[in-house]
Short mmCIF file of C-alpha atoms in Angstrom, two decimals:
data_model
loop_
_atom_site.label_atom_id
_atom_site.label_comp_id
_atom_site.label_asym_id
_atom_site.label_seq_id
_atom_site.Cartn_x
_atom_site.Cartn_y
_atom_site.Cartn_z
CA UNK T 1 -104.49 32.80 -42.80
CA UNK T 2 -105.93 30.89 -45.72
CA UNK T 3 -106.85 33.29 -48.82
CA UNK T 4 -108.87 32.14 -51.81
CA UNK T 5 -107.26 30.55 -55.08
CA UNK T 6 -107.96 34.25 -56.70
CA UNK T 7 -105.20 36.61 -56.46
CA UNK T 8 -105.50 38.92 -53.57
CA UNK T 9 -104.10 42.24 -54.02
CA UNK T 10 -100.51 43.00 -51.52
CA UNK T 11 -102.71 46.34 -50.30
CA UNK T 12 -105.37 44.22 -49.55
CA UNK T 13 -103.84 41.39 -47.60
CA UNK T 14 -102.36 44.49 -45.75
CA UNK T 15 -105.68 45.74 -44.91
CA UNK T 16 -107.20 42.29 -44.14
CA UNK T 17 -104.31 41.41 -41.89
CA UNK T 18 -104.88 44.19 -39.64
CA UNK T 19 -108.17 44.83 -39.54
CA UNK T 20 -108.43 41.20 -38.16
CA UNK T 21 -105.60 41.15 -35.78
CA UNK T 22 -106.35 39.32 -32.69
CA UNK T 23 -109.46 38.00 -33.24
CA UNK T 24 -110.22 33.92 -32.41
CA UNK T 25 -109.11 32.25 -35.42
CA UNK T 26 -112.81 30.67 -36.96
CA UNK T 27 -113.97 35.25 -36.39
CA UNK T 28 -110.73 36.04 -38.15
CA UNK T 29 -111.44 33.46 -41.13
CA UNK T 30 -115.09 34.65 -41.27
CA UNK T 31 -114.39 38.16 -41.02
CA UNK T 32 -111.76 38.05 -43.62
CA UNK T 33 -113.52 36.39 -46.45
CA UNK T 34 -116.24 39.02 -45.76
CA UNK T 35 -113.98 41.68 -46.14
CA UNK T 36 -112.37 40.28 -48.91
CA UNK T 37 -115.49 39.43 -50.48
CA UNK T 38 -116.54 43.16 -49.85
CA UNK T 39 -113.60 45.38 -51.25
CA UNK T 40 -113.34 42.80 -54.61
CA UNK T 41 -116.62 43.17 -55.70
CA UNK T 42 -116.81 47.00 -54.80
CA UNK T 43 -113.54 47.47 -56.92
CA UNK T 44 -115.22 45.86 -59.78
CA UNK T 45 -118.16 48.47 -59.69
CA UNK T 46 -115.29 51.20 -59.22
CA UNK T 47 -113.49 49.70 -62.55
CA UNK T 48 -116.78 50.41 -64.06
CA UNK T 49 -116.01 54.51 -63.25
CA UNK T 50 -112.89 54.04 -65.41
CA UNK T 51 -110.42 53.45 -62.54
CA UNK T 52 -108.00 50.47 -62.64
CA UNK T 53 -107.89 47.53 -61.22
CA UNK T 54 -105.57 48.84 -59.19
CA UNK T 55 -107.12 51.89 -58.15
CA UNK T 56 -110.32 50.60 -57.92
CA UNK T 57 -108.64 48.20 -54.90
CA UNK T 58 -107.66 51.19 -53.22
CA UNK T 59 -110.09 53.01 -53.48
CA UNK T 60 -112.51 50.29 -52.18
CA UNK T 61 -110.31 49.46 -49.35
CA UNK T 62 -110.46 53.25 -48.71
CA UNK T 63 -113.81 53.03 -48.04
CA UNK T 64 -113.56 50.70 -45.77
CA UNK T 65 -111.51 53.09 -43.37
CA UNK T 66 -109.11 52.43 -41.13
CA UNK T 67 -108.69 48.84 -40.36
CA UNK T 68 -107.60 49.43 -37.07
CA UNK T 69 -111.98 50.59 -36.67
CA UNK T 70 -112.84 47.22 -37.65
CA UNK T 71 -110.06 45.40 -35.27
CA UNK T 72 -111.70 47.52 -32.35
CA UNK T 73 -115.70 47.05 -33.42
CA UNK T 74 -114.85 43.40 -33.36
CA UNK T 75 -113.03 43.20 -30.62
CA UNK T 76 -115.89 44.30 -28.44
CA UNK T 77 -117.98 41.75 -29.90
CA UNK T 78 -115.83 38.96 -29.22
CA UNK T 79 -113.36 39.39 -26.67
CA UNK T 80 -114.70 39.00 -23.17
CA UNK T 81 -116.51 42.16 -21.92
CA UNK T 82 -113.53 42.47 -18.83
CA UNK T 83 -111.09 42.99 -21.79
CA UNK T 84 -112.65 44.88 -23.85
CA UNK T 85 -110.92 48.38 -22.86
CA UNK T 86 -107.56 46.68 -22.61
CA UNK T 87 -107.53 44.04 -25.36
CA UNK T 88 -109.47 46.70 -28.00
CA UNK T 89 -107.05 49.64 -26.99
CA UNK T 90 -103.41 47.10 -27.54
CA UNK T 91 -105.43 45.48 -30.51
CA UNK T 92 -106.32 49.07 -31.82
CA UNK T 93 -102.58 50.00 -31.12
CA UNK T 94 -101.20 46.99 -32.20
CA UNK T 95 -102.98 47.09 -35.90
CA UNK T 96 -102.68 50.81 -36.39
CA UNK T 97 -99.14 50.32 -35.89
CA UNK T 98 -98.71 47.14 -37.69
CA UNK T 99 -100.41 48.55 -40.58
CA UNK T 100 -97.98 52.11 -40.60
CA UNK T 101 -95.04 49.86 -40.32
CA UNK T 102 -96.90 47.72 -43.30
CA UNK T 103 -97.73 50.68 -45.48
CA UNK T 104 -101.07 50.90 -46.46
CA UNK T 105 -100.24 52.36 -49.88
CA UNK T 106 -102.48 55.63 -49.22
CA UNK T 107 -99.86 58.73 -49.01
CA UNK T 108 -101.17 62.43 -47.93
CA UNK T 109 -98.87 65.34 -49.24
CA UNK T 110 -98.80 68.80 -48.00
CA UNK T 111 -98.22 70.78 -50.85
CA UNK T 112 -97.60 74.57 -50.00
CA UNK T 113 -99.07 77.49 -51.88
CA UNK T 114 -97.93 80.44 -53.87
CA UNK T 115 -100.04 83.24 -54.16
CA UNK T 116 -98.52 85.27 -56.20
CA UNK T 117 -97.03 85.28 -59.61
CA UNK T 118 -94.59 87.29 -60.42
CA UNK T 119 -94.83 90.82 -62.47
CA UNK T 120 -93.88 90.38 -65.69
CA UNK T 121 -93.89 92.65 -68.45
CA UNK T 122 -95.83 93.01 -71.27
CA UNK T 123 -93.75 93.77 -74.59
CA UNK T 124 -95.31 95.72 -78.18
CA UNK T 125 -93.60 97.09 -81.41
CA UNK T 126 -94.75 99.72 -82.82
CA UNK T 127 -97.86 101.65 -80.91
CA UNK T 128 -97.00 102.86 -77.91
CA UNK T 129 -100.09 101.56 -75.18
CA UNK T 130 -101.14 103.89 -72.41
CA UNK T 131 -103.82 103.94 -69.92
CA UNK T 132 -104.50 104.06 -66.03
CA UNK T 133 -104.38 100.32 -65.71
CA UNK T 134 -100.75 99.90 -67.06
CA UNK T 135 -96.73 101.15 -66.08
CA UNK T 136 -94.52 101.20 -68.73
CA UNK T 137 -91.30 99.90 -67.73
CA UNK T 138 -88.96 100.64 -70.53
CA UNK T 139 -89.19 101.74 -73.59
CA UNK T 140 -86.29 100.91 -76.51
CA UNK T 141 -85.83 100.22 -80.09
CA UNK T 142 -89.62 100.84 -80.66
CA UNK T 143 -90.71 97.82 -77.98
CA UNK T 144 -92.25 99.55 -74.91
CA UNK T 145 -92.84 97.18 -72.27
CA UNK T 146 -95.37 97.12 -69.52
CA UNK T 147 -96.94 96.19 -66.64
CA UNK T 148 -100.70 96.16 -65.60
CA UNK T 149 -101.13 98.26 -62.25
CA UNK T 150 -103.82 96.16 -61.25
CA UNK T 151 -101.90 93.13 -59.04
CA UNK T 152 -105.17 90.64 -58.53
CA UNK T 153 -104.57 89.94 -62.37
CA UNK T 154 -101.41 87.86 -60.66
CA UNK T 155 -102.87 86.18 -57.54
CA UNK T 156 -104.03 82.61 -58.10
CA UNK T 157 -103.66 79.42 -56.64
CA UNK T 158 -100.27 77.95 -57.78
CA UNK T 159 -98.45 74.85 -57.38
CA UNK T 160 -94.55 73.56 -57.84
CA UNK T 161 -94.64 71.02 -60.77
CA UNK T 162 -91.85 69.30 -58.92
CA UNK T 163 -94.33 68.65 -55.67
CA UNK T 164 -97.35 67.36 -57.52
CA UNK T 165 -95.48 64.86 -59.34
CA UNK T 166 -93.78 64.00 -56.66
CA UNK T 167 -97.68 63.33 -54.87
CA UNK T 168 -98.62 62.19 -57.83
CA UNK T 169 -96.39 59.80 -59.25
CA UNK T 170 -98.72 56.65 -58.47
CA UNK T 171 -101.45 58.27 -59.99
CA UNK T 172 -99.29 58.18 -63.35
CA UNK T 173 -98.66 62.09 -63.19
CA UNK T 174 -95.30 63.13 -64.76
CA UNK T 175 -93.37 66.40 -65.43
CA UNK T 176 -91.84 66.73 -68.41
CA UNK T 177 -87.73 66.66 -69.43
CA UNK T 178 -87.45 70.50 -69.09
CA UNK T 179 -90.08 70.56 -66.06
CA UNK T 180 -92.61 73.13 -67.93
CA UNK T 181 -95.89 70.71 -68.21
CA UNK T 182 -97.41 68.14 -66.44
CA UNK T 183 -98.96 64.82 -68.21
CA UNK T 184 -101.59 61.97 -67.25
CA UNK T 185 -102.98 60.02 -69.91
CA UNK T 186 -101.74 61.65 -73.11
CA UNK T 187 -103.10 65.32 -71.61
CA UNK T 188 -100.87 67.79 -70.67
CA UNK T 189 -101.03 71.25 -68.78
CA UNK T 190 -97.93 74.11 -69.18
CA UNK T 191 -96.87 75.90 -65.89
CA UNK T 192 -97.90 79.03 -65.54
CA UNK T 193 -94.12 80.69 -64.61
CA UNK T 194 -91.59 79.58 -63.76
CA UNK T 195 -89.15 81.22 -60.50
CA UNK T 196 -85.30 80.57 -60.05
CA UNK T 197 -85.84 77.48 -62.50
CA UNK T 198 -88.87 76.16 -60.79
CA UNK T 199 -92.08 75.89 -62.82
CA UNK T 200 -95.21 76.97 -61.79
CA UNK T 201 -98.65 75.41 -62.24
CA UNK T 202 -102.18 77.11 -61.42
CA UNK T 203 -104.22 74.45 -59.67
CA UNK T 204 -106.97 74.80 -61.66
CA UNK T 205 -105.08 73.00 -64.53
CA UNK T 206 -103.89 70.60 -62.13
CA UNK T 207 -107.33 69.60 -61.04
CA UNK T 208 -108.46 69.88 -64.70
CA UNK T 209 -105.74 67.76 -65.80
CA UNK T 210 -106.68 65.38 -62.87
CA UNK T 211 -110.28 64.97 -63.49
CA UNK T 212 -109.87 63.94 -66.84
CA UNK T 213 -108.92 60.31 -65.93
CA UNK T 214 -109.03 60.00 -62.14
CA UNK T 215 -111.79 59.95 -59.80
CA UNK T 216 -111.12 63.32 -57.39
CA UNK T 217 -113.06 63.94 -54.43
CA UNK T 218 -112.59 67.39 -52.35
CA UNK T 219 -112.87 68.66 -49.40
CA UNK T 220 -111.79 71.25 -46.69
CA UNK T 221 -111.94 75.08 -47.54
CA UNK T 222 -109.60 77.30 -46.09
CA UNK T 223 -107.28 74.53 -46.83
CA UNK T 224 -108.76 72.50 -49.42
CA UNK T 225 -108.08 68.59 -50.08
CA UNK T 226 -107.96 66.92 -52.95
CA UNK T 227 -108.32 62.92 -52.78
CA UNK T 228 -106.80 61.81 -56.17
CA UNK T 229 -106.93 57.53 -56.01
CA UNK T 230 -105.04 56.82 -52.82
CA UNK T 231 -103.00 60.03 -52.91
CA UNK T 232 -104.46 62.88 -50.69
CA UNK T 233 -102.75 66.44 -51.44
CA UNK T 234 -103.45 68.90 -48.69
CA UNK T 235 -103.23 72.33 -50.09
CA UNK T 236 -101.83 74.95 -47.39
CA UNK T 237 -100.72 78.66 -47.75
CA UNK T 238 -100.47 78.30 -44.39
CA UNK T 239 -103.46 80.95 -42.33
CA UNK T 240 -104.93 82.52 -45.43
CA UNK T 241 -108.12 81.13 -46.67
CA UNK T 242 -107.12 80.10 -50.36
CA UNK T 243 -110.73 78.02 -50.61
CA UNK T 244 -112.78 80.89 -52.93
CA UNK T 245 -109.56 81.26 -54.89
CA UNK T 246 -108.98 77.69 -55.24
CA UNK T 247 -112.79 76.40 -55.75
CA UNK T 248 -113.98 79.35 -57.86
CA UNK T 249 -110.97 78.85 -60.34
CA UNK T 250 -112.24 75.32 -60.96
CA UNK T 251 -115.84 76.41 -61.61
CA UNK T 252 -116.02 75.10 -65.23
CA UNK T 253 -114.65 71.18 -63.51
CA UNK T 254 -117.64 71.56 -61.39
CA UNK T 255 -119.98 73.05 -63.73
CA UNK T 256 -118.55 69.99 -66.50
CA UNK T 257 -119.09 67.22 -63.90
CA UNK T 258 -122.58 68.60 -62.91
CA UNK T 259 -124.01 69.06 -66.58
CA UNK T 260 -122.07 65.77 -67.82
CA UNK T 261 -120.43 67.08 -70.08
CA UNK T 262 -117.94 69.98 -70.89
CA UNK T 263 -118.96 73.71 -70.14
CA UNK T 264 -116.92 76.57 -71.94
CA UNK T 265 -118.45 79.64 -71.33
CA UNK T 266 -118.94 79.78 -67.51
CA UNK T 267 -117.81 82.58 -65.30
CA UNK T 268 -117.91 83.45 -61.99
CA UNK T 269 -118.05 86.16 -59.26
CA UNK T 270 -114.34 85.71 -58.21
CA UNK T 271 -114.15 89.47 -56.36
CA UNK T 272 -116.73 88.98 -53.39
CA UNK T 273 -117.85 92.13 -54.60
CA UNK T 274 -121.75 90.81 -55.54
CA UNK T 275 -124.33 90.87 -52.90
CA UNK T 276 -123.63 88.63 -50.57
CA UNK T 277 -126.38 86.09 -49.44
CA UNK T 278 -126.30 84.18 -46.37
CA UNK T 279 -128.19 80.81 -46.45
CA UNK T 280 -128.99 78.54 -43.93
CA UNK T 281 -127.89 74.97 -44.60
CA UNK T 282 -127.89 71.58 -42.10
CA UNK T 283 -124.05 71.15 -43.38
CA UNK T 284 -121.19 70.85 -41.35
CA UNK T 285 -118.92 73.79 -40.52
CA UNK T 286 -116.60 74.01 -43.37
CA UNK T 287 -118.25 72.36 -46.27
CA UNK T 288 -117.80 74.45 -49.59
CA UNK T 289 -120.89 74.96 -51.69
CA UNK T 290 -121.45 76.23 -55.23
CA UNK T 291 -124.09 78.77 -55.92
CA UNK T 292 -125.20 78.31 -59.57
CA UNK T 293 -126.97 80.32 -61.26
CA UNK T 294 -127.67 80.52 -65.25
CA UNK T 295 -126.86 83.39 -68.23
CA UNK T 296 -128.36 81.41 -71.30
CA UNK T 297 -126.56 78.93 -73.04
CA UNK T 298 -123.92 77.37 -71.13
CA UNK T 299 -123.05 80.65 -69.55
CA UNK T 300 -123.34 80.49 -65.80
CA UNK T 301 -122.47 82.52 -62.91
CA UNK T 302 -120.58 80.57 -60.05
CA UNK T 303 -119.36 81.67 -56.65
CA UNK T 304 -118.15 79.13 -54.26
CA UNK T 305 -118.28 80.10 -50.51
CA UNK T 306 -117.99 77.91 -46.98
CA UNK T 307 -120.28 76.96 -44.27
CA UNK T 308 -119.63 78.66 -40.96
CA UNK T 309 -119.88 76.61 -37.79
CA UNK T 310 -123.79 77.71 -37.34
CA UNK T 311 -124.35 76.17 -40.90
CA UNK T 312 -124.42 79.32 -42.66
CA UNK T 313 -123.36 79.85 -46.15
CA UNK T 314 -121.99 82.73 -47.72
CA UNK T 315 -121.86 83.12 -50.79
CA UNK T 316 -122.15 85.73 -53.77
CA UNK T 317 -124.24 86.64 -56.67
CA UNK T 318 -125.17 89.69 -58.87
CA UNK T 319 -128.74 89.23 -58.28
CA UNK T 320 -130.54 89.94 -54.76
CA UNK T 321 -133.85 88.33 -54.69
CA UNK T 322 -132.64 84.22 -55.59
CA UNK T 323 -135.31 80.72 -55.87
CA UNK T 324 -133.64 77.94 -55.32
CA UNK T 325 -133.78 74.54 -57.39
CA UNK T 326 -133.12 71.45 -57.57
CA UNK T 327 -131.77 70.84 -60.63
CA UNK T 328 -129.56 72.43 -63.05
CA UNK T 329 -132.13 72.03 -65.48
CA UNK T 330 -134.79 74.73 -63.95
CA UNK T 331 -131.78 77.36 -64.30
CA UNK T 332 -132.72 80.07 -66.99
CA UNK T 333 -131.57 83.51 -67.89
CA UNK T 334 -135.12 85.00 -67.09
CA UNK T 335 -136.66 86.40 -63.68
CA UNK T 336 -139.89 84.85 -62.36
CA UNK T 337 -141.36 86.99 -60.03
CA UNK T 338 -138.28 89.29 -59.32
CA UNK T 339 -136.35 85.84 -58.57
CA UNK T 340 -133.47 84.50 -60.39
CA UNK T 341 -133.55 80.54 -60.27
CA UNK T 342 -130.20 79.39 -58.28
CA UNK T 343 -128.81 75.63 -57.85
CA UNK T 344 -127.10 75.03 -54.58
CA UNK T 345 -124.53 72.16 -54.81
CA UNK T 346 -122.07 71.31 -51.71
CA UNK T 347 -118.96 70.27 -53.98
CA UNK T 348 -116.84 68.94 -50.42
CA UNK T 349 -117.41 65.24 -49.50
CA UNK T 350 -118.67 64.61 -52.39
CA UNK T 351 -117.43 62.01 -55.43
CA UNK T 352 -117.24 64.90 -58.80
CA UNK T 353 -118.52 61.69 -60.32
CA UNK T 354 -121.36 61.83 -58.56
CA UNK T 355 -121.98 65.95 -58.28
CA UNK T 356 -125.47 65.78 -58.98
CA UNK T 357 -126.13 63.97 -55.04
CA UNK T 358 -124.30 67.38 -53.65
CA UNK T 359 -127.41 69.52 -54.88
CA UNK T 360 -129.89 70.89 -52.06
CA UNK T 361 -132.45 72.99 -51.69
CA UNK T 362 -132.11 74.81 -48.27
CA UNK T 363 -135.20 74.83 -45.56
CA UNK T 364 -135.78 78.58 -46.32
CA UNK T 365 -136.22 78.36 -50.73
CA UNK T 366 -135.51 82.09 -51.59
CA UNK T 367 -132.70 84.28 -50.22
CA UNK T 368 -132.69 88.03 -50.28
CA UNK T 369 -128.98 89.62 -50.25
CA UNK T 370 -127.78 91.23 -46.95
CA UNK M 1 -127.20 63.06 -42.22
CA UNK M 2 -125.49 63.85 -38.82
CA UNK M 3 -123.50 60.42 -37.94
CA UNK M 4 -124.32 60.55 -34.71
CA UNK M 5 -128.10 59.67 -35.59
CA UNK M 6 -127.15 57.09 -37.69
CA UNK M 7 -124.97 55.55 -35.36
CA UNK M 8 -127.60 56.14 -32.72
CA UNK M 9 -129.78 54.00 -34.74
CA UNK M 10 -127.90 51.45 -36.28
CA UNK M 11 -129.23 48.22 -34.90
CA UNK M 12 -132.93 49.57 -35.79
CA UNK M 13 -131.79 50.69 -39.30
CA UNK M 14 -129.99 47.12 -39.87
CA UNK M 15 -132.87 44.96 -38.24
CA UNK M 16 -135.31 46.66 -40.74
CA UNK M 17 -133.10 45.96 -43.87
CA UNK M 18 -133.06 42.55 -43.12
CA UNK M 19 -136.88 42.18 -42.20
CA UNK M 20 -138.01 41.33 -45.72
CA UNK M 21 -135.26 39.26 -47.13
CA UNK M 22 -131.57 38.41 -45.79
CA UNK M 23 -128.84 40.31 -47.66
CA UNK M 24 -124.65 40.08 -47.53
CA UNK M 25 -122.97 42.79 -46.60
CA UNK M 26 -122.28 44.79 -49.60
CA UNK M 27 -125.81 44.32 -50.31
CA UNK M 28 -127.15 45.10 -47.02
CA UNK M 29 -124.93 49.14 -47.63
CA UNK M 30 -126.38 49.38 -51.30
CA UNK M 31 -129.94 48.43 -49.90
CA UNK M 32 -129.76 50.99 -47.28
CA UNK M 33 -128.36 53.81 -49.99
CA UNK M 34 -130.95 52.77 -52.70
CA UNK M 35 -134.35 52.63 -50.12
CA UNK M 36 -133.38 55.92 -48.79
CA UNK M 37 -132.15 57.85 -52.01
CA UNK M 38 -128.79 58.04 -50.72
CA UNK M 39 -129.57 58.96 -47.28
CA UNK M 40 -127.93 56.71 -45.16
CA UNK M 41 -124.32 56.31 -45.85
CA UNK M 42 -123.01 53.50 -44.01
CA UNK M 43 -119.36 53.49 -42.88
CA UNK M 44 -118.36 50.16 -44.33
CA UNK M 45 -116.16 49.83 -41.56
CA UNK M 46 -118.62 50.04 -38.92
CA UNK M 47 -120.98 47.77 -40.74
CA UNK M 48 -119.45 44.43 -40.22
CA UNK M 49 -118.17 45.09 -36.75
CA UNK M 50 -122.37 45.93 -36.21
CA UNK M 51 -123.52 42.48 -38.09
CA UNK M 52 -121.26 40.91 -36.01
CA UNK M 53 -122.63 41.96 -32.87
CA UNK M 54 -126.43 41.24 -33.65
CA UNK M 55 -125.16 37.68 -34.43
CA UNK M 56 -124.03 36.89 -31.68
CA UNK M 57 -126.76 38.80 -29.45
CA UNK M 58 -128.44 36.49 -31.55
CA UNK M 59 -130.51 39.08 -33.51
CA UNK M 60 -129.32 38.21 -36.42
CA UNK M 61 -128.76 34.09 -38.06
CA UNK M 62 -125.50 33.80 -40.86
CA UNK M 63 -126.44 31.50 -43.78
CA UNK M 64 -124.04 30.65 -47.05
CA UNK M 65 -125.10 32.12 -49.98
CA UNK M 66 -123.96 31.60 -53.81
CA UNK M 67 -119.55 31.90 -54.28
CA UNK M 68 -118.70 35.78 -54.30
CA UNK M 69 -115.93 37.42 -55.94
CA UNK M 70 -113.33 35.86 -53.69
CA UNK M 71 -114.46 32.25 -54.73
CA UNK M 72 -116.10 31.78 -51.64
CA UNK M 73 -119.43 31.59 -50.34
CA UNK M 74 -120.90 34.88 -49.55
CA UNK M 75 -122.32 34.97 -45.61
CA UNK M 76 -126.16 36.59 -45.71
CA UNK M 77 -127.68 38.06 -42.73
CA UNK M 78 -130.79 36.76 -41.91
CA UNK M 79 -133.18 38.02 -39.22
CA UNK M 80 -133.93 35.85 -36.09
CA UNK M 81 -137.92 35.72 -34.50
CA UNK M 82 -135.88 37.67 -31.74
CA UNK M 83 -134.67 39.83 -34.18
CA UNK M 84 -138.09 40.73 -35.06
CA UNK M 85 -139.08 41.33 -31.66
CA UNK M 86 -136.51 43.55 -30.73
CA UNK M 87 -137.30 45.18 -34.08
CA UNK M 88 -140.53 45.77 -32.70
CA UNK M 89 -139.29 47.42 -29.61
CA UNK M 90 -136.62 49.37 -31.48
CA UNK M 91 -139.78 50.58 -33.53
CA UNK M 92 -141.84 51.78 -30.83
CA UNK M 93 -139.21 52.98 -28.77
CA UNK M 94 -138.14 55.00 -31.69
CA UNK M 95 -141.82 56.35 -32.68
CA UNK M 96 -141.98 57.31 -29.13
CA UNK M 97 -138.49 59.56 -28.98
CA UNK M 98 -139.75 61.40 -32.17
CA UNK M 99 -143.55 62.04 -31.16
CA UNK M 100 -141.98 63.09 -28.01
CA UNK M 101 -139.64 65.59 -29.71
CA UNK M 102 -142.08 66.75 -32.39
CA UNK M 103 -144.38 67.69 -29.30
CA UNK M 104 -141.53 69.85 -27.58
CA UNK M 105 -141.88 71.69 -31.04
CA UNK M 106 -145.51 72.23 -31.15
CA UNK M 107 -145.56 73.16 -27.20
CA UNK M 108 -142.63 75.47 -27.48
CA UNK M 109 -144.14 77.09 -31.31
#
């Protein structure tokens, strides 16, 4: 196969190689230089984003999808009709194969889930603290230590430094000498404990760290998926449905990527304890979606929930009677006709570059809390 | 949009980008993203595989067009006269599905 004086990224030449396996030679030729032609000058819009050259390749050959789809779709265009099941199935076979054996750069990573952090205690000199909400643990030389009663204040979404690094690496993510903070391009995040020597890092600060420099797409909820470049990371705490933990905690990302630029003061209704509303969307089962609503200012109130398999949404607010928008500018703190203004934005399968084309306004424009 | 429709559809959705000018492939996905505010998506990967098809169905006519990225020249789709017919049929055939379904709706309402 003939390439073009240019230099053709090695990923590339992978992809092209397989996704024109077995096709006459004058197709192959044709259908490679339109390929070719394809991911190059898509990778120079990506570059555009911020993303390297490098990642920009990737990401544009990502797009693509799987090159054993294009070996197939051609192969029932050119090879006779008769061998179209058996030619397109080896050929589909033959390049999905070839191209595992090849490495197609993209790694997925299953990083697994700790709920919990552990209970540690609180230490003060001096005044002795009391109150419901606390256990005092030991008291000695005037330091009384304690622990809040209250366990939620320890559940979170947290990750091993050592495994995201380890996912990471190609995306230039590093852990540091002693293991306690992450880095990617000159920002850093601390874990948030450490356990028998491990260290400890909430997600949110992972995805905040990420989404700093990298373009990050999500998607999944009960096990959420983060596509970082041409790293996926597959989140699992095995059957527990982590996605409100795990998307709520990353509100102000969202919030940031929707406004443009970086929100402080946002908040969100991370108990499920609001009234719930239940809106009918034309999503697909599983999609998350943000319900935004505004405080003043840049305070906001954010609750992420999924879509159920009949396209319902769940999610949670403090007010009942909600108008939705469709655009983050038509938020504001005050009721119009017993309605609070609400954006919608489905924040799965969709670039956080590009937030803004997740908003919707749902068939039915008002909700009223179950 | 559900894929299904879109896949459903493809040959009438391609065969209309094309009517008013020929485009290259990249092109032809942007076109079809910026006419419909984002609406249709394409797969890229189905896209050339589909291009391919209405060429040689002979729907569709290649032509060289200025040197792309890759130093070489970029292939435009252009649409055939029997590209325009079967465009025409597509058309109808289509108008005809969704008059038929909108009607199920107002006789069912």
């Amino acid at each position: 196969m003939t390439t073009a004086t240019h230099t053709t990224p090695r990923a590339l030449t992978a992809y092209l190689r397989r996704a024109t396996w077995g096709l006459p030679e004058a197709r192959r030729q044709e259908l490679w230089d339109e390929l070719e032609e394809h991911v190059l000058t898509r990778a120079d819009h990506l570059t555009l984003t911020g993303l390297t050259p490098t990642q920009a390749t990737a990401q544009a050959i990502r797009e693509l999808g799987p090159p054993a789809h294009v070996t197939l779709g051609m192969a029932k265009v050119y090879i006779m009709p008769n061998f179209i099941l058996a030619a397109g199935t080896l050929a589909l076979a033959l390049s999905a194969g070839l191209y595992a054996l090849a490495g197609s750069g993209a790694t997925s990573t299953t990083l697994t889930v700790v709920r919990q952090a552990p209970v540690k205690p609180s230490c003060v000199r001096g005044t002795k603290p009391s109150g419901d909400n606390i256990t005092i643990v030991s008291e000695k030389g005037g330091v009384t230590c304690y622990t809040f009663n209250d366990h939620e204040v320890n559940k979170g979404v947290f990750l091993k430094g050592t495994d995201v690094t380890r996912a990471l690496e190609t995306q230039g993510v590093t852990l540091s000498r002693n293991g306690r903070s992450l880095a990617l391009g000159g920002t850093s995040v601390n874990a948030r404990f450490t356990r028998d020597g491990v260290a400890f890092f909430d997600a949110s600060s992972v995805v905040d760290l990420l989404t700093r420099t990298r373009s990050v797409r999500f998607s999944g909820y009960t096990s959420p998926r983060m596509q970082v470049g041409d790293a996926t990371l597959l989140l699992n705490a095995g059957p527990e449905d982590i996605g409100a933990a795990f998307y709520n905690s990353s509100n102000s990302v969202f919030l940031s990527a929707l406004i443009g630029q970086p929100v402080w003061g946002s908040y969100f209704v991370g108990t499920k304890t609001g009234p719930e509303h239940l809106i009918s969307t034309r999503l697909q089962k599983g999609e998350a979606v943000m319900l935004v609503t505004s405080r003043g200012g840049t305070n906001f109130m954010v609750d992420a929930g999924k879509v159920d398999a009949q396209g319902r949404l769940s999610v949670h607010s403090q007010d009942r009677q909600l108008r939705f928008v469709s655009s983050i500018d038509q938020l504001g703190p005050y009721l119009s006709g017993g309605r609070r203004s609400a954006l919608l934005v489905r924040i799965t399968n969709v670039p956080l570059s590009d937030l803004k084309s997740g908003v919707f306004v749902p068939a039915q424009a008002t909700s009223d809390a179950r | 949009m559900n894929p299904d429709l879109l896949r459903g559809n493809l040959d009438l959705i391609l065969l209309t980008l094309l009517e008013q000018q020929p485009l290259y492939g990249f092109a032809i996905i942007q076109a079809a993203r910026d006419r419909t505010g984002g609406y249709f998506d394409f797969k890229e990967g189905s896209l050339y595989p589909a291009l391919h098809r209405l060429e040689a169905e002979g729907l569709l006519a290649a032509q060289h067009g200025e040197t792309g990225r890759n130093g070489k020249p970029r292939k435009y789709y252009a649409i055939t006269d029997r590209g325009r017919e079967t465009l025409n049929t597509k058309r109808q055939e289509f108008a005809a599905f969704t008059g038929a379904v909108q009607q199920l709706g107002r006789n069912g309402a």
